[in-house]
Short mmCIF file of C-alpha atoms in Angstrom, two decimals:
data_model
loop_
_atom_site.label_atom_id
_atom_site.label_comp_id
_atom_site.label_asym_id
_atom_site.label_seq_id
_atom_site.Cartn_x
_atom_site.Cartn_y
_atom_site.Cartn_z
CA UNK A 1429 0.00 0.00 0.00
CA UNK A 1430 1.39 3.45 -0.94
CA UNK A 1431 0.13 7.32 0.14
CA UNK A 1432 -0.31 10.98 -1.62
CA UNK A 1433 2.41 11.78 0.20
CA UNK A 1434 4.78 9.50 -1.44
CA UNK A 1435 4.09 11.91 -5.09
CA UNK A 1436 5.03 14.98 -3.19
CA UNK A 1437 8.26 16.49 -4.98
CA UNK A 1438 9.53 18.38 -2.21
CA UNK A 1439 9.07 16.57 1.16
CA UNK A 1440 10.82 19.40 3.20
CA UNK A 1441 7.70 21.52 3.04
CA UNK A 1442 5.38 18.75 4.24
CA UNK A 1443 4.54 16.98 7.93
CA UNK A 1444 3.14 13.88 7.38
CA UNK A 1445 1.12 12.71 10.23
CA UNK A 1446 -0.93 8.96 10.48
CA UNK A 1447 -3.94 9.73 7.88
CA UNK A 1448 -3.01 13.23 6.32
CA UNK A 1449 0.05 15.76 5.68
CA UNK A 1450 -0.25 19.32 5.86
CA UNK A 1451 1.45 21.70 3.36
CA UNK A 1452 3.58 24.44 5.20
CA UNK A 1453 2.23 27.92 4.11
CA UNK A 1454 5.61 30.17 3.27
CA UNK A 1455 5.21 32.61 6.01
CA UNK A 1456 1.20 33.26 6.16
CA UNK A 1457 -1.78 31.34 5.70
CA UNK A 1458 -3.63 33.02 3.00
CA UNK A 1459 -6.29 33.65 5.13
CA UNK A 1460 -7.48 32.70 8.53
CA UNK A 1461 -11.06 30.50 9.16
CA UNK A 1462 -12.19 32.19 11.12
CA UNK A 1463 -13.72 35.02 10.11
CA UNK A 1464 -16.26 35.90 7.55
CA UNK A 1465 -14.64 36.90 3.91
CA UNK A 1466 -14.38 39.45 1.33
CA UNK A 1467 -14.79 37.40 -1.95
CA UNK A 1468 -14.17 38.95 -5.38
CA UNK A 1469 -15.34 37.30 -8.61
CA UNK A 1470 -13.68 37.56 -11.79
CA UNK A 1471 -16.29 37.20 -15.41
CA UNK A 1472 -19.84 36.70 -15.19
CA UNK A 1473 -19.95 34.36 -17.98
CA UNK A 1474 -22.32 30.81 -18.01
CA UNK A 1475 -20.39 29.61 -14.98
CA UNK A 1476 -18.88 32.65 -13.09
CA UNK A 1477 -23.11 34.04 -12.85
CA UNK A 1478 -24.02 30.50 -11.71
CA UNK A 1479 -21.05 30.52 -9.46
CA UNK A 1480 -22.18 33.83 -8.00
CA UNK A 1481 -26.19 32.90 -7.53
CA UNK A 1482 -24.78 29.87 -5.13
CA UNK A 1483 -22.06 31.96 -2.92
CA UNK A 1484 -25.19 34.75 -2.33
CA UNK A 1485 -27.64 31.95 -1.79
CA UNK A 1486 -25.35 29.65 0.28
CA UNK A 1487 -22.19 32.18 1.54
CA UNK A 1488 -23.70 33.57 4.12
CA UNK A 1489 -21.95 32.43 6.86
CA UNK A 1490 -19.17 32.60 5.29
CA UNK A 1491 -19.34 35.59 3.24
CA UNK A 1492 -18.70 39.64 4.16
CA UNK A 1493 -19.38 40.54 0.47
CA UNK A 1494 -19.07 39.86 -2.76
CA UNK A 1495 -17.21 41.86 -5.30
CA UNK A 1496 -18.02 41.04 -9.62
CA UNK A 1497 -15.90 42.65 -12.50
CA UNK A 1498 -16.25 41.83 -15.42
CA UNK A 1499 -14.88 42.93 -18.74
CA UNK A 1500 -18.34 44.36 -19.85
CA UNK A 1501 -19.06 47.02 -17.53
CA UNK A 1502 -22.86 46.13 -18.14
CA UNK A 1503 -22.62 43.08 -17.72
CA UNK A 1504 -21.32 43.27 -14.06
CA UNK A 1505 -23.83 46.44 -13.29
CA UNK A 1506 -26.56 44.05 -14.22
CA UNK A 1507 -25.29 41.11 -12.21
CA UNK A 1508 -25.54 43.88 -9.05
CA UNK A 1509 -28.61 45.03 -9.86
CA UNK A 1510 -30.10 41.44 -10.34
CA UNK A 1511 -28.43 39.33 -7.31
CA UNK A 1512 -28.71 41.78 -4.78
CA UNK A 1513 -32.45 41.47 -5.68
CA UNK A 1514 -32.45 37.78 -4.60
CA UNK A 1515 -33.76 37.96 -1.03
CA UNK A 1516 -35.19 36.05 1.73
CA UNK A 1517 -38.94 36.96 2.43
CA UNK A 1518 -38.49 38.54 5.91
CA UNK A 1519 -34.69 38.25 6.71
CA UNK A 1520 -32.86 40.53 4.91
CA UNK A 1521 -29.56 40.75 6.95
CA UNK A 1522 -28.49 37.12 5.93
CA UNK A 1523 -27.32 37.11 2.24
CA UNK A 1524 -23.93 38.52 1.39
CA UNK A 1525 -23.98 42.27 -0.69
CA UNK A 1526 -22.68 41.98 -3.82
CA UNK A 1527 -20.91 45.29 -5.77
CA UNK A 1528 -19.34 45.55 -8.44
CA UNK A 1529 -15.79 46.62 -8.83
CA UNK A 1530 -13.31 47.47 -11.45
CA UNK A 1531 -10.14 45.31 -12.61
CA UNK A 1532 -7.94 47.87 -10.57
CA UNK A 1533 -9.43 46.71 -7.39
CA UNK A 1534 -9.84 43.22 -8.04
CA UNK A 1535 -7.39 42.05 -5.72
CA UNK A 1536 -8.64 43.97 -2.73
CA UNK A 1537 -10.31 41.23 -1.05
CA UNK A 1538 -9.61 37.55 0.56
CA UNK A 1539 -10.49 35.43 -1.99
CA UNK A 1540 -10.28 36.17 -6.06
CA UNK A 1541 -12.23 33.81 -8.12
CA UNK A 1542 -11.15 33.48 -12.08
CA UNK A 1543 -13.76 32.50 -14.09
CA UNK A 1544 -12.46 34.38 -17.13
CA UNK A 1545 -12.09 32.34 -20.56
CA UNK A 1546 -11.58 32.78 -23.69
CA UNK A 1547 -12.24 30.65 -26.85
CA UNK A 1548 -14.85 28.00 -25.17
CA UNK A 1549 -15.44 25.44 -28.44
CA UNK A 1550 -19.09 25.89 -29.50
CA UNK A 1551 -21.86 22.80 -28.42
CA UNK A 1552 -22.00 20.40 -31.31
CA UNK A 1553 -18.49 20.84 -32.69
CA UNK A 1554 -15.89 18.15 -32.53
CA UNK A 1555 -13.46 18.70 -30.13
CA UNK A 1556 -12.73 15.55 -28.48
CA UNK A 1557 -11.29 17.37 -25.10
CA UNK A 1558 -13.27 20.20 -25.14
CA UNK A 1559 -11.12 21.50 -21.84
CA UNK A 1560 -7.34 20.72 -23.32
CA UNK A 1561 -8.83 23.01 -26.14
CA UNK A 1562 -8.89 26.62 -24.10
CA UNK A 1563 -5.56 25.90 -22.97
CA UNK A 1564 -3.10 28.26 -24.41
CA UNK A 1565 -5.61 31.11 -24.83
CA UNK A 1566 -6.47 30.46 -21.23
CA UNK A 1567 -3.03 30.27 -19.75
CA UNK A 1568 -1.98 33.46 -20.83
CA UNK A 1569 -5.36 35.20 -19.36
CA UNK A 1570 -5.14 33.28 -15.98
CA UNK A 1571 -1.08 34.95 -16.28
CA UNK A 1572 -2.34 38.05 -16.65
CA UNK A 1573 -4.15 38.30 -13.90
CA UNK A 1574 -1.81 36.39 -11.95
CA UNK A 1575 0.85 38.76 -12.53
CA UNK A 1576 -1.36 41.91 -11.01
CA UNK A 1577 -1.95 39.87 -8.09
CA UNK A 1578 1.75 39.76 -7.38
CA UNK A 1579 2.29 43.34 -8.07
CA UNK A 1580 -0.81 43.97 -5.97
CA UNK A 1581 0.99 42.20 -2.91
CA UNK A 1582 -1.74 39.97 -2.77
CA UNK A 1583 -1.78 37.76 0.14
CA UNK A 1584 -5.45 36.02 -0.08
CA UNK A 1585 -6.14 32.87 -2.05
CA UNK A 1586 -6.34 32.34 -6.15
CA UNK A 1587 -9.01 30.40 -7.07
CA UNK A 1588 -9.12 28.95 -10.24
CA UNK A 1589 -12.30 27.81 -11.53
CA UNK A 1590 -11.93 28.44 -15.48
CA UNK A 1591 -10.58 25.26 -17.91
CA UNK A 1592 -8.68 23.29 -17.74
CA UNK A 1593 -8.06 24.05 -13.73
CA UNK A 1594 -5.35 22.44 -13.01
CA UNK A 1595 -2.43 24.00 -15.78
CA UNK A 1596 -4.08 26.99 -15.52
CA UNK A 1597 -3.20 26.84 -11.68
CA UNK A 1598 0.71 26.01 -12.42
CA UNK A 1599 0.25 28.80 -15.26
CA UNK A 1600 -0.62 31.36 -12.07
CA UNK A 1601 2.05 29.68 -9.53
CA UNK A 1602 4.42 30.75 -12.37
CA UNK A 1603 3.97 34.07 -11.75
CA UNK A 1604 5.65 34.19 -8.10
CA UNK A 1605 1.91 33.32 -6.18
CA UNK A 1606 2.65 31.20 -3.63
CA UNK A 1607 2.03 27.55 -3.53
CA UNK A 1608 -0.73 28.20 -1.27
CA UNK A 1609 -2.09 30.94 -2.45
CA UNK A 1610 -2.93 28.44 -5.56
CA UNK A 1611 -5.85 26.41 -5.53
CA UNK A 1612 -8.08 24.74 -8.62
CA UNK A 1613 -11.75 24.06 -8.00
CA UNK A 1614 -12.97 20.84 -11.13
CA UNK A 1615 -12.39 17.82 -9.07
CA UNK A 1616 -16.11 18.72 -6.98
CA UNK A 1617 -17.93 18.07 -9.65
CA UNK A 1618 -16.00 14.83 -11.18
CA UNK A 1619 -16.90 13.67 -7.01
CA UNK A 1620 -20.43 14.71 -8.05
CA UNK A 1621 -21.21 12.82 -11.24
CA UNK A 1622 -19.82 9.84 -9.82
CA UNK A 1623 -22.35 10.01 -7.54
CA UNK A 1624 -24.76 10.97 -9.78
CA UNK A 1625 -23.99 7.41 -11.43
CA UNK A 1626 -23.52 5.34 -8.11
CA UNK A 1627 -27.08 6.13 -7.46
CA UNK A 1628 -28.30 4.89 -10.38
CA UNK A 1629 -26.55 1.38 -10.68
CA UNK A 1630 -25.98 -1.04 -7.74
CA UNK A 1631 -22.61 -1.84 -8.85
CA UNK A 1632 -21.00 1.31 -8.22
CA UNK A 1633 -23.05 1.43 -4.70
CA UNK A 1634 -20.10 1.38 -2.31
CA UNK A 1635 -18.59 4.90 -4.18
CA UNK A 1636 -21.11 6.89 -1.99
CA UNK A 1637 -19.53 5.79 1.70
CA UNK A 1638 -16.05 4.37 0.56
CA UNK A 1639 -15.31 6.16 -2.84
CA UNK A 1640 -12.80 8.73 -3.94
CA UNK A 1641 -11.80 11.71 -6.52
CA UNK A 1642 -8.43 12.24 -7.50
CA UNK A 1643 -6.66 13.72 -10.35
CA UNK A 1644 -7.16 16.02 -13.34
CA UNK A 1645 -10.79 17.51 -14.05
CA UNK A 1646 -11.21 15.81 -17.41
CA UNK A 1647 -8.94 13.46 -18.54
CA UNK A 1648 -7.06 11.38 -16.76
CA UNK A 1649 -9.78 11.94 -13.94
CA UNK A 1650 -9.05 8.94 -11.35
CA UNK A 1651 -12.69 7.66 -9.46
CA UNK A 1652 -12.25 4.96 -6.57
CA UNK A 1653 -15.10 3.32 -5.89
CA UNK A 1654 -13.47 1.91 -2.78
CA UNK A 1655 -10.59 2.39 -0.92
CA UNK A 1656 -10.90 -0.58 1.23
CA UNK A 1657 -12.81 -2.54 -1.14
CA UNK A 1658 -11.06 -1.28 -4.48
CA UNK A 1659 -11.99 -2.80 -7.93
CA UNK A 1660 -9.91 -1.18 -10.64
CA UNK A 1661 -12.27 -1.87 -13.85
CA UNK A 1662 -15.08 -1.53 -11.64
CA UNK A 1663 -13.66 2.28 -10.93
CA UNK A 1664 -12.43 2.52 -14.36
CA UNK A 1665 -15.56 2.21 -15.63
CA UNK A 1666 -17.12 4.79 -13.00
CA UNK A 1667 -14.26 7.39 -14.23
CA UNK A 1668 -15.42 6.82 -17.49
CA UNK A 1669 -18.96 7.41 -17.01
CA UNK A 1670 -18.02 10.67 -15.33
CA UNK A 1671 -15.35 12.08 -17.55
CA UNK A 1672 -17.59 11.53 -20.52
CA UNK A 1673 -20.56 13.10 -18.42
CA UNK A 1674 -20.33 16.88 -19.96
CA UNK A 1675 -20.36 15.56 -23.54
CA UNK A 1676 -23.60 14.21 -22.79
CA UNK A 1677 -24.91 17.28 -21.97
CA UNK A 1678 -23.25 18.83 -25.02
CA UNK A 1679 -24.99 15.56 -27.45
CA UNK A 1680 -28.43 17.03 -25.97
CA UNK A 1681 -27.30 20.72 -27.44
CA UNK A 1682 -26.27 22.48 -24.04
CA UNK A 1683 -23.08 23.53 -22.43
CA UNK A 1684 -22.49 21.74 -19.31
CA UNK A 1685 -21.84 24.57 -16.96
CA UNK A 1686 -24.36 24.26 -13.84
CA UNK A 1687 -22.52 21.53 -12.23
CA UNK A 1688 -19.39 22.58 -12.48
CA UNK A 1689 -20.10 26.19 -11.25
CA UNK A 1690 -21.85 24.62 -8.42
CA UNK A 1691 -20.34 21.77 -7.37
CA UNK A 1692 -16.82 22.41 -8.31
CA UNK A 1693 -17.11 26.09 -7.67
CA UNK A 1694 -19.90 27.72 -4.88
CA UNK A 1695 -19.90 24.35 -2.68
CA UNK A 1696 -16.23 23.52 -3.30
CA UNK A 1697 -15.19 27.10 -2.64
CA UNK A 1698 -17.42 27.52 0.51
CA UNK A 1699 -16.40 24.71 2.30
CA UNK A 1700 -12.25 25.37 1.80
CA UNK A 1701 -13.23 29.38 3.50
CA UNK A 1702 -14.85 27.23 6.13
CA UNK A 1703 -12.19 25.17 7.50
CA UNK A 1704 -13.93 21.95 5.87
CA UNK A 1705 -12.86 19.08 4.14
CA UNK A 1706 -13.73 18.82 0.09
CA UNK A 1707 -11.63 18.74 -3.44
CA UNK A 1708 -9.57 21.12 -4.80
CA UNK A 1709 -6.29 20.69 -6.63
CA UNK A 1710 -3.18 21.90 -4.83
CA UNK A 1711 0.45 21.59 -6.03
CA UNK A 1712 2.76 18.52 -5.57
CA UNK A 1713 5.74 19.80 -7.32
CA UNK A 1714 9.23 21.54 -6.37
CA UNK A 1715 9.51 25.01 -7.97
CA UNK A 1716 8.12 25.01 -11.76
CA UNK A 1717 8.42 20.95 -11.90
CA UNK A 1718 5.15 19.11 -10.60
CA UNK A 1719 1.48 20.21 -11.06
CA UNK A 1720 -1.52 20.94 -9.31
CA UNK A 1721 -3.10 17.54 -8.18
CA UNK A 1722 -7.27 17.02 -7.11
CA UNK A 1723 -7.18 15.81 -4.11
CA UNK A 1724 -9.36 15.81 -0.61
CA UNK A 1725 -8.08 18.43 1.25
CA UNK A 1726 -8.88 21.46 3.67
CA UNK A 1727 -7.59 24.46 4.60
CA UNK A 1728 -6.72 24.78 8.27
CA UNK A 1729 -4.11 27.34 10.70
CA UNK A 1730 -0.69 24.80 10.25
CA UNK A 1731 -1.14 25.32 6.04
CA UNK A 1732 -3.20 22.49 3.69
CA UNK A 1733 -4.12 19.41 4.95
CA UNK A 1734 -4.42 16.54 2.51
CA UNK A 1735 -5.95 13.14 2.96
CA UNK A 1736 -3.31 10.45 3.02
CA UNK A 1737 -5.07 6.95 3.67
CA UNK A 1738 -3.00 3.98 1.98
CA UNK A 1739 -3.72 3.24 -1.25
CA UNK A 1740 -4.25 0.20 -3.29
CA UNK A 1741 -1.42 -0.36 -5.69
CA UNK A 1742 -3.24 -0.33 -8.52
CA UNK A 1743 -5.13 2.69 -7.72
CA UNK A 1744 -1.95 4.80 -6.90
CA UNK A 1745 -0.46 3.78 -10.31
CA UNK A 1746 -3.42 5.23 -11.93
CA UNK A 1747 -3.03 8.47 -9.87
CA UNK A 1748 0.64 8.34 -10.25
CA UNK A 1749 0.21 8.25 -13.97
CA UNK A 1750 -2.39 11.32 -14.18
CA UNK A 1751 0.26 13.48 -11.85
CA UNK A 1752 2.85 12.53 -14.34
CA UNK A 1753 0.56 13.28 -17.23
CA UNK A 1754 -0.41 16.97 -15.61
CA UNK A 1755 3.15 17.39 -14.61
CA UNK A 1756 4.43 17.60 -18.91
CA UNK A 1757 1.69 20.79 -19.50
CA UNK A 1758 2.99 24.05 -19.16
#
């Protein structure tokens, strides 16, 4: 039986306890748990306005306030205008405000959200990975934006939600962001559609107490359905049925963005401000060699803490090989 840990480039900046390591934050945590936080959302596209209707519904607890910029000025006046006008019936002190801000003050906050994409391959074309696709274009945006956050000084955490997550995460790291500061949100939604399926068919049955996520939104995606009990083609075939779950959605003429922007994103998101366990990616590698990994994980006072159970070794191979796979992008 092997562990995460055992992937982990640089074992100096981890402390590997029985059933988890943490990941020591250089200098300070990002943020503390705290207290309630000032979020800021970057585009208000098909997943970053999704995104946004689940942290005012569900953030409230967590949330000060939300800040929205967007590169249509319109676009993010409307969003103001519309979400702030989603209220309970009596109590109206619960939901977080929501404002909109300009790009020059997009880093004043706790948390920055990147939704931002560009070149997102039209439903019914024929792009096999329709992620791998907005790679390049996406890179250099996620850079971009990276970059201001280190000039800012920003000290909060860089979420990246946009496609595909997890280069787009090492594209930001690149930058001089530190490792912590770095955190992909895809893998909550893999988690969720193999659930979606588990429900369905008996055979997959022991993913929803036993199963786990690992790996790569997309390809390369590694399902468990067990980690005590683990059947490698059973899981295989799970991972399959989940990877292949947004073309589905595409073959019935829509873009598969709900999901993602809540599972992956508002749900994911709210549970790392709280202190809770979920998945996110976070980065295994030393310096620019390695890549940003899904993995359960939360965010607590002594830096990241990721699960660390012993592994099967067929089902560490197959995680092995997407970490290797992730590692020769960017």
């Amino acid at each position: 039986m092997k562990r995460l840990s055992e992937l982990f480039e640089e074992p100096a900046v981890i402390n590997v306890k029985q059933e988890t390591f943490f990941i020591r934050p250089d200098g300070q945590n990002p943020f503390a748990a705290a207290r309630k936080k000032r979020v800021n959302l970057l585009a208000l596209g098909d997943v970053g306005s999704m995104l946004l209707i689940g942290l005012r519904l569900l953030g409230g607890e967590q949330i000060a306030s939300i800040g929205i910029c967007d590169l249509d000025p319109k676009v993010a006046a409307r969003f103001e205008m519309e979400i702030n006008q989603i209220d309970q019936p009596l109590d109206h002190s619960h939901l977080p405000e929501v404002e909109a801000v300009d790009a020059r003050h997009l880093f004043d906050c706790d948390v920055m959200i990147f939704c931002a994409s560009k070149g997102v391959p039209p439903v019914g074309g024929d792009t096999a990975d329709v992620r791998m696709a907005q790679l390049s274009a996406n890179a250099e945006l996620v850079g971009q934006f990276a970059r201001q956050a280190v000039q800012c000084g920003f000290g909060g955490l860089f979420a990246v939600v946009s496609d595909p997550v997890d280069p787009l995460c090492k594209a930001a790291l690149s930058t001089g962001l530190k490792r912590e500061q770095v955190q992909g949100y895809g893998l909550g939604v893999m988690n969720a559609r193999a659930l979606y399926f588990a429900r369905r068919d008996e055979r997959f049955a022991s993913f929803l107490a036993e199963g786990r996520a690992f790996g790569p939104h997309g390809e390369d995606l590694v399902i468990a359905n067990s980690l005590e009990h683990y059947d490698d083609l059973l899981s295989k075939e799970l991972t399959r049925l989940a990877a292949e779950s947004n073309l589905k959605t595409r073959e019935l003429g829509f873009k598969p963005f709900i999901a993602p922007a809540l599972s992956s994103g508002s749900l994911s998101i709210l549970a790392a401000l709280s202190g809770n366990w979920h998945y996110s990616s976070v980065y295994f590698g030393k310096e620019d060699r390695g890549a940003f990994l899904g993995v359960k994980n939360r965010r607590t006072p002594y830096g990241i803490e990721v699960e660390d159970l012993p592994l099967p070794e067929a089902l560490f191979l197959r995680i092995k090989y997407a970490y290797e796979r992730l590692s020769e992008l960017l």
